[in-house]
Amino acid sequence: MEFRWLARKELEKLKQIDRKELVEEVYYVRDHELRLVREFYDIDGWLESELGLYLQRLQSVFDGEGVIIGAFDNNVLVGIVSLEGYLIHGKTMKLDMLYVSHDYRKQGLGRRLVDIATQEATELGASELYISATPVRNTVDFYMRLGAELAMPPDAYLFELEPLDIHLILPI
């Protein structure tokens, strides 16, 4: 596995990540607590419109001097992590994106990417990561195992952008 910063021209490799996932449970925040609800989604991959929005986000992170690191297996992008290039409240960096291809999940790749992002954030002066996580149980449980906690209160601006996400803080 090769880990490296992505060049702007490589951002389109995001589509190489196999986003397939069978979701059976999602979280909602109710009364300042996580509540698990049974919901079923069969995510087959990227929707073209969605992929375009994520590529725009990556380009914005890149242009804003953020951090974008890819995990490559035989020159195929199988994981990606990105950090916004600025501090929130002088101590927090936003973990903007983390994706790991379906066949590479539960093998420590996501943790390795977060570790790399954490090291970069620390070098840039951050003491915590802000995570706006999709409410899928596997995703939220992953971040909680790393030590993330509910952001109480969530950042108002980031919450407004993604009100259905689970907003977390990960001390680093």
Coordinates of N, CA and C in Angstrom, one line a residue:
M1 N 0.9 -1.2 0.0 CA 0.0 0.0 0.0 C 0.9 1.2 0.0
E2 N 0.6 2.1 -0.9 CA 1.3 3.4 -1.0 C 0.4 4.5 -0.5
F3 N 0.9 5.4 0.4 CA 0.2 6.5 0.9 C 0.9 7.8 0.4
R4 N 0.2 8.7 -0.2 CA 0.8 9.9 -0.7 C -0.2 11.0 -0.9
W5 N 0.3 12.3 -0.8 CA -0.5 13.4 -1.2 C -0.9 13.4 -2.6
L6 N -2.1 13.8 -2.9 CA -2.6 13.8 -4.3 C -2.3 15.1 -4.9
A7 N -2.0 15.1 -6.2 CA -1.9 16.2 -7.0 C -3.3 16.6 -7.5
R8 N -3.5 17.9 -7.9 CA -4.9 18.3 -8.3 C -5.4 17.5 -9.4
K9 N -4.5 17.1 -10.4 CA -5.0 16.4 -11.5 C -5.4 14.9 -11.2
E10 N -5.0 14.5 -10.0 CA -5.4 13.1 -9.5 C -6.7 13.0 -8.8
L11 N -7.3 14.2 -8.5 CA -8.5 14.2 -7.6 C -9.6 13.3 -8.3
E12 N -9.7 13.3 -9.6 CA -10.7 12.5 -10.3 C -10.6 11.0 -10.0
K13 N -9.5 10.6 -9.5 CA -9.4 9.2 -9.1 C -10.3 8.8 -8.0
L14 N -11.0 9.7 -7.4 CA -12.0 9.4 -6.4 C -13.0 8.4 -6.9
K15 N -13.3 8.4 -8.2 CA -14.3 7.5 -8.7 C -13.8 6.0 -8.7
Q16 N -12.5 5.8 -8.5 CA -11.9 4.5 -8.4 C -12.3 3.8 -7.1
I17 N -12.7 4.6 -6.1 CA -13.1 4.0 -4.8 C -14.5 3.4 -5.0
D18 N -14.5 2.1 -4.6 CA -15.8 1.3 -4.6 C -16.6 1.7 -3.3
R19 N -17.6 2.5 -3.5 CA -18.4 3.0 -2.4 C -19.5 2.0 -1.9
K20 N -19.6 0.9 -2.5 CA -20.6 -0.1 -2.2 C -20.8 -0.3 -0.7
E21 N -22.0 -0.4 -0.2 CA -22.3 -0.6 1.2 C -23.8 -1.0 1.4
L22 N -24.0 -2.0 2.2 CA -25.3 -2.4 2.6 C -25.6 -1.8 4.0
V23 N -26.5 -0.9 4.1 CA -26.8 -0.2 5.4 C -28.1 -0.7 6.0
E24 N -28.0 -1.1 7.2 CA -29.2 -1.6 7.9 C -29.6 -0.7 9.1
E25 N -28.6 0.1 9.6 CA -28.9 1.0 10.7 C -28.2 2.3 10.6
V26 N -28.9 3.4 11.0 CA -28.4 4.7 11.0 C -28.6 5.4 12.4
Y27 N -27.8 6.3 12.6 CA -27.9 7.1 13.9 C -28.6 8.4 13.6
Y28 N -29.4 8.9 14.7 CA -29.9 10.2 14.7 C -29.5 10.7 16.1
V29 N -29.4 12.0 16.2 CA -29.2 12.6 17.5 C -30.5 13.1 18.0
R30 N -30.9 12.6 19.2 CA -32.1 13.0 19.9 C -31.8 13.3 21.3
D31 N -32.2 14.5 21.8 CA -31.9 14.9 23.2 C -30.5 14.7 23.5
H32 N -29.6 15.2 22.6 CA -28.1 15.2 22.8 C -27.5 13.8 23.0
E33 N -28.2 12.7 22.5 CA -27.7 11.4 22.5 C -27.9 10.7 21.2
L34 N -27.0 9.8 20.9 CA -27.1 9.0 19.6 C -28.2 8.0 19.8
R35 N -29.1 7.9 18.8 CA -30.2 6.9 18.8 C -30.0 6.1 17.5
L36 N -30.0 4.8 17.6 CA -29.8 3.9 16.5 C -31.2 3.5 16.0
V37 N -31.4 3.6 14.7 CA -32.7 3.3 14.0 C -32.5 2.4 12.9
R38 N -33.3 1.4 12.7 CA -33.2 0.5 11.6 C -33.7 1.2 10.3
E39 N -32.8 1.3 9.3 CA -33.2 1.9 8.0 C -32.3 1.1 7.0
F40 N -32.9 0.8 5.9 CA -32.2 0.0 4.9 C -31.8 0.8 3.6
Y41 N -30.5 0.8 3.3 CA -30.1 1.4 2.0 C -29.1 0.4 1.4
D42 N -29.2 0.2 0.1 CA -28.3 -0.6 -0.6 C -27.5 0.4 -1.5
I43 N -26.3 0.8 -1.1 CA -25.5 1.8 -1.8 C -24.7 1.0 -2.8
D44 N -24.9 1.3 -4.1 CA -24.3 0.5 -5.1 C -23.0 1.1 -5.6
G45 N -22.8 2.4 -5.3 CA -21.7 3.1 -5.8 C -21.9 4.6 -5.9
W46 N -21.1 5.3 -6.6 CA -21.3 6.8 -6.8 C -22.4 7.1 -7.7
L47 N -23.3 8.1 -7.3 CA -24.2 8.7 -8.3 C -23.4 9.7 -9.0
E48 N -23.5 9.9 -10.3 CA -22.7 10.9 -11.1 C -22.8 12.3 -10.5
S49 N -24.0 12.7 -10.1 CA -24.2 14.0 -9.6 C -23.5 14.2 -8.2
E50 N -23.5 13.1 -7.4 CA -22.9 13.1 -6.1 C -21.4 13.1 -6.3
L51 N -20.9 12.4 -7.2 CA -19.4 12.3 -7.5 C -18.9 13.7 -7.9
G52 N -19.7 14.4 -8.7 CA -19.3 15.7 -9.2 C -19.2 16.7 -8.0
L53 N -20.1 16.6 -7.0 CA -20.1 17.5 -5.9 C -18.9 17.1 -5.0
Y54 N -18.6 15.9 -4.8 CA -17.4 15.5 -4.0 C -16.1 15.9 -4.7
L55 N -16.1 15.8 -6.0 CA -14.9 16.3 -6.7 C -14.7 17.8 -6.5
Q56 N -15.8 18.5 -6.5 CA -15.7 20.0 -6.3 C -15.2 20.3 -4.9
R57 N -15.7 19.5 -3.9 CA -15.2 19.6 -2.5 C -13.7 19.4 -2.4
L58 N -13.2 18.3 -3.1 CA -11.8 18.0 -3.1 C -11.0 19.1 -3.7
Q59 N -11.5 19.7 -4.8 CA -10.8 20.8 -5.5 C -10.8 22.0 -4.6
S60 N -11.8 22.2 -3.9 CA -11.9 23.4 -2.9 C -10.9 23.2 -1.8
V61 N -10.8 22.0 -1.3 CA -9.8 21.7 -0.2 C -8.4 21.8 -0.8
F62 N -8.2 21.3 -1.9 CA -6.8 21.4 -2.5 C -6.5 22.9 -2.8
D63 N -7.4 23.7 -3.3 CA -7.1 25.1 -3.6 C -7.0 25.9 -2.3
G64 N -7.6 25.4 -1.2 CA -7.5 26.1 0.1 C -6.3 25.6 0.9
E65 N -5.4 25.0 0.2 CA -4.2 24.5 0.9 C -4.5 23.5 2.0
G66 N -5.5 22.7 1.7 CA -5.8 21.6 2.6 C -4.9 20.4 2.3
V67 N -5.2 19.3 3.0 CA -4.4 18.1 2.9 C -5.3 17.0 2.3
I68 N -4.8 16.4 1.2 CA -5.5 15.3 0.6 C -4.5 14.2 0.4
I69 N -4.8 13.1 1.0 CA -3.9 11.9 1.0 C -4.6 10.7 0.5
G70 N -4.0 10.0 -0.5 CA -4.6 8.8 -1.0 C -3.8 7.6 -0.6
A71 N -4.6 6.5 -0.6 CA -4.0 5.1 -0.4 C -4.1 4.4 -1.7
F72 N -3.0 4.0 -2.2 CA -3.0 3.3 -3.5 C -2.6 1.9 -3.4
D73 N -3.3 1.0 -4.1 CA -2.9 -0.4 -4.2 C -2.7 -0.7 -5.7
N74 N -1.5 -0.9 -6.1 CA -1.2 -1.1 -7.6 C -1.7 0.1 -8.4
N75 N -1.4 1.3 -8.0 CA -1.8 2.5 -8.7 C -3.3 2.8 -8.8
V76 N -4.1 2.0 -8.0 CA -5.5 2.3 -7.9 C -5.8 2.9 -6.6
L77 N -6.6 4.0 -6.6 CA -7.0 4.7 -5.4 C -8.0 3.9 -4.6
V78 N -7.6 3.4 -3.4 CA -8.6 2.6 -2.6 C -9.0 3.2 -1.3
G79 N -8.4 4.4 -1.0 CA -8.7 5.1 0.2 C -8.3 6.6 0.0
I80 N -9.1 7.5 0.7 CA -8.7 8.9 0.6 C -9.2 9.6 1.9
V81 N -8.4 10.5 2.3 CA -8.7 11.4 3.5 C -8.3 12.8 3.1
S82 N -9.2 13.7 3.6 CA -8.9 15.1 3.3 C -9.2 16.0 4.5
L83 N -8.4 17.0 4.7 CA -8.5 18.0 5.8 C -8.6 19.4 5.2
E84 N -9.6 20.1 5.7 CA -9.6 21.6 5.3 C -8.3 22.2 5.7
G85 N -7.9 23.3 5.0 CA -6.6 23.9 5.3 C -6.6 25.0 6.2
Y86 N -7.6 25.1 7.2 CA -7.6 26.2 8.2 C -8.1 25.6 9.5
L87 N -7.8 26.4 10.5 CA -8.3 26.0 11.9 C -9.6 26.7 12.2
I88 N -10.5 26.0 12.9 CA -11.7 26.5 13.4 C -11.5 26.8 14.9
H89 N -11.8 28.0 15.3 CA -11.7 28.4 16.7 C -10.2 28.3 17.2
G90 N -9.3 28.3 16.2 CA -7.8 28.3 16.6 C -7.3 26.9 17.0
K91 N -8.2 25.9 17.0 CA -7.7 24.6 17.5 C -8.2 23.3 16.7
T92 N -9.2 23.5 15.9 CA -9.9 22.4 15.3 C -9.7 22.4 13.7
M93 N -9.4 21.3 13.2 CA -9.4 21.1 11.7 C -10.5 20.2 11.3
K94 N -11.1 20.5 10.2 CA -12.3 19.7 9.7 C -11.7 18.5 8.9
L95 N -12.0 17.3 9.3 CA -11.8 16.2 8.5 C -12.9 16.2 7.4
D96 N -12.6 16.6 6.2 CA -13.6 16.8 5.2 C -14.1 15.5 4.6
M97 N -13.3 14.5 4.4 CA -13.7 13.4 3.6 C -12.8 12.2 4.1
L98 N -13.4 11.0 4.2 CA -12.7 9.8 4.4 C -13.5 8.7 3.7
Y99 N -12.9 8.0 2.7 CA -13.5 6.9 2.0 C -12.5 5.8 1.8
V100 N -13.0 4.6 2.0 CA -12.2 3.4 1.8 C -13.1 2.5 0.9
S101 N -12.4 1.9 -0.1 CA -13.1 1.0 -1.0 C -13.7 -0.2 -0.3
H102 N -14.8 -0.7 -0.7 CA -15.5 -1.8 -0.1 C -14.6 -3.0 0.3
D103 N -13.8 -3.5 -0.6 CA -13.0 -4.6 -0.4 C -11.8 -4.4 0.6
Y104 N -11.6 -3.1 0.9 CA -10.4 -2.8 1.8 C -10.9 -2.3 3.2
R105 N -12.2 -2.4 3.5 CA -12.7 -2.0 4.8 C -12.4 -3.1 5.8
K106 N -12.4 -2.7 7.1 CA -12.2 -3.6 8.2 C -10.8 -4.3 8.2
Q107 N -9.8 -3.6 7.5 CA -8.5 -4.1 7.5 C -7.5 -3.0 8.1
G108 N -8.0 -2.0 8.7 CA -7.1 -1.0 9.3 C -6.8 0.2 8.4
L109 N -7.2 0.2 7.1 CA -6.9 1.3 6.2 C -7.5 2.6 6.6
G110 N -8.8 2.6 7.0 CA -9.4 3.8 7.5 C -8.7 4.4 8.7
R111 N -8.3 3.6 9.6 CA -7.6 4.0 10.8 C -6.2 4.6 10.4
R112 N -5.6 3.9 9.5 CA -4.3 4.4 9.0 C -4.4 5.8 8.4
L113 N -5.4 6.0 7.5 CA -5.7 7.3 6.9 C -6.0 8.4 8.0
V114 N -6.8 8.0 9.0 CA -7.1 9.0 10.0 C -5.8 9.3 10.8
D115 N -5.0 8.3 11.1 CA -3.7 8.5 11.8 C -2.8 9.5 11.0
I116 N -2.8 9.3 9.7 CA -2.0 10.2 8.8 C -2.5 11.6 8.9
A117 N -3.9 11.7 8.8 CA -4.5 13.1 8.8 C -4.3 13.7 10.2
T118 N -4.4 12.9 11.2 CA -4.1 13.4 12.6 C -2.7 14.0 12.7
Q119 N -1.7 13.3 12.2 CA -0.4 13.8 12.2 C -0.2 15.1 11.5
E120 N -0.8 15.2 10.3 CA -0.8 16.4 9.5 C -1.5 17.6 10.3
A121 N -2.6 17.3 10.9 CA -3.4 18.3 11.6 C -2.6 18.8 12.8
T122 N -1.9 17.9 13.5 CA -1.1 18.3 14.7 C 0.0 19.2 14.2
E123 N 0.7 18.9 13.1 CA 1.8 19.7 12.6 C 1.3 21.1 12.2
L124 N 0.0 21.2 11.9 CA -0.6 22.5 11.5 C -1.2 23.2 12.7
G125 N -1.0 22.7 13.9 CA -1.5 23.4 15.1 C -2.8 23.0 15.6
A126 N -3.4 21.9 15.1 CA -4.7 21.5 15.6 C -4.6 20.6 16.8
S127 N -5.6 20.6 17.7 CA -5.6 19.7 18.8 C -6.9 18.8 18.8
E128 N -7.7 19.0 17.7 CA -8.8 18.1 17.5 C -9.3 18.2 16.1
L129 N -10.0 17.1 15.7 CA -10.6 17.1 14.4 C -12.1 17.2 14.5
Y130 N -12.7 18.0 13.6 CA -14.2 18.0 13.5 C -14.6 17.1 12.4
I131 N -15.6 16.2 12.7 CA -16.0 15.2 11.7 C -17.5 15.3 11.6
S132 N -17.9 15.6 10.3 CA -19.3 15.5 10.0 C -19.6 14.2 9.3
A133 N -20.0 13.2 10.1 CA -20.0 11.8 9.5 C -21.4 11.5 9.0
T134 N -21.4 10.7 7.9 CA -22.7 10.2 7.5 C -23.3 9.4 8.6
P135 N -24.6 9.3 8.8 CA -25.1 8.7 10.0 C -25.1 7.2 10.0
V136 N -24.5 6.6 9.0 CA -24.5 5.1 8.9 C -23.8 4.5 10.1
R137 N -24.3 3.4 10.7 CA -23.8 2.9 11.9 C -22.3 2.5 11.8
N138 N -21.9 1.9 10.7 CA -20.5 1.5 10.5 C -19.6 2.7 10.6
T139 N -20.0 3.8 10.0 CA -19.2 5.0 9.9 C -19.0 5.7 11.3
V140 N -20.2 5.9 12.0 CA -20.2 6.5 13.3 C -19.4 5.6 14.3
D141 N -19.7 4.3 14.3 CA -19.0 3.4 15.2 C -17.5 3.5 15.0
F142 N -17.1 3.5 13.8 CA -15.6 3.6 13.4 C -15.0 4.8 14.1
Y143 N -15.6 6.0 14.0 CA -15.1 7.2 14.6 C -15.1 7.1 16.1
M144 N -16.2 6.6 16.7 CA -16.3 6.4 18.1 C -15.2 5.5 18.7
R145 N -14.9 4.4 18.0 CA -13.8 3.6 18.4 C -12.5 4.3 18.4
L146 N -12.3 5.3 17.6 CA -11.1 6.1 17.6 C -11.0 7.1 18.7
G147 N -12.2 7.3 19.4 CA -12.2 8.2 20.5 C -13.0 9.5 20.3
A148 N -13.7 9.5 19.1 CA -14.6 10.7 18.8 C -15.8 10.7 19.7
E149 N -16.3 11.9 20.0 CA -17.5 12.1 20.8 C -18.4 13.1 20.1
L150 N -19.7 13.1 20.5 CA -20.6 14.0 19.9 C -20.1 15.5 20.1
A151 N -20.2 16.3 19.1 CA -19.9 17.7 19.2 C -21.1 18.4 19.8
M152 N -20.9 18.8 21.0 CA -22.0 19.5 21.8 C -21.6 20.9 22.2
P153 N -22.1 21.9 21.6 CA -23.0 21.8 20.5 C -22.2 21.7 19.2
P154 N -22.8 21.2 18.1 CA -22.1 21.2 16.8 C -21.8 22.6 16.3
D155 N -20.8 22.7 15.5 CA -20.5 24.0 14.9 C -21.7 24.4 14.1
A156 N -22.2 25.6 14.3 CA -23.5 26.0 13.7 C -23.4 26.1 12.2
Y157 N -22.3 26.6 11.6 CA -22.1 26.6 10.2 C -22.1 25.3 9.6
L158 N -21.3 24.4 10.1 CA -21.1 23.0 9.6 C -22.4 22.2 9.7
F159 N -23.1 22.4 10.9 CA -24.3 21.7 11.1 C -25.4 22.1 10.0
E160 N -25.4 23.4 9.7 CA -26.3 23.9 8.7 C -26.0 23.3 7.3
L161 N -24.8 23.1 7.0 CA -24.4 22.5 5.7 C -24.8 21.0 5.7
E162 N -24.7 20.3 6.8 CA -25.1 18.8 6.8 C -25.8 18.5 8.1
P163 N -27.1 18.9 8.1 CA -27.9 18.7 9.4 C -28.2 17.2 9.7
L164 N -28.2 16.3 8.7 CA -28.5 14.9 8.9 C -27.2 14.1 9.4
D165 N -26.1 14.7 9.2 CA -24.8 14.0 9.6 C -24.7 14.0 11.1
I166 N -23.9 13.1 11.6 CA -23.5 13.1 13.0 C -22.3 13.9 13.2
H167 N -22.3 14.9 14.0 CA -21.2 15.9 14.2 C -20.4 15.4 15.4
L168 N -19.1 15.2 15.1 CA -18.2 14.6 16.1 C -17.0 15.4 16.3
I169 N -16.3 15.3 17.5 CA -15.0 15.9 17.8 C -14.1 14.7 18.2
L170 N -12.9 14.7 17.5 CA -11.9 13.7 17.8 C -10.7 14.4 18.4
P171 N -10.4 14.3 19.7 CA -9.2 14.9 20.2 C -8.0 14.2 19.6
I172 N -7.0 15.0 19.4 CA -5.7 14.5 18.8 C -4.5 14.9 19.7

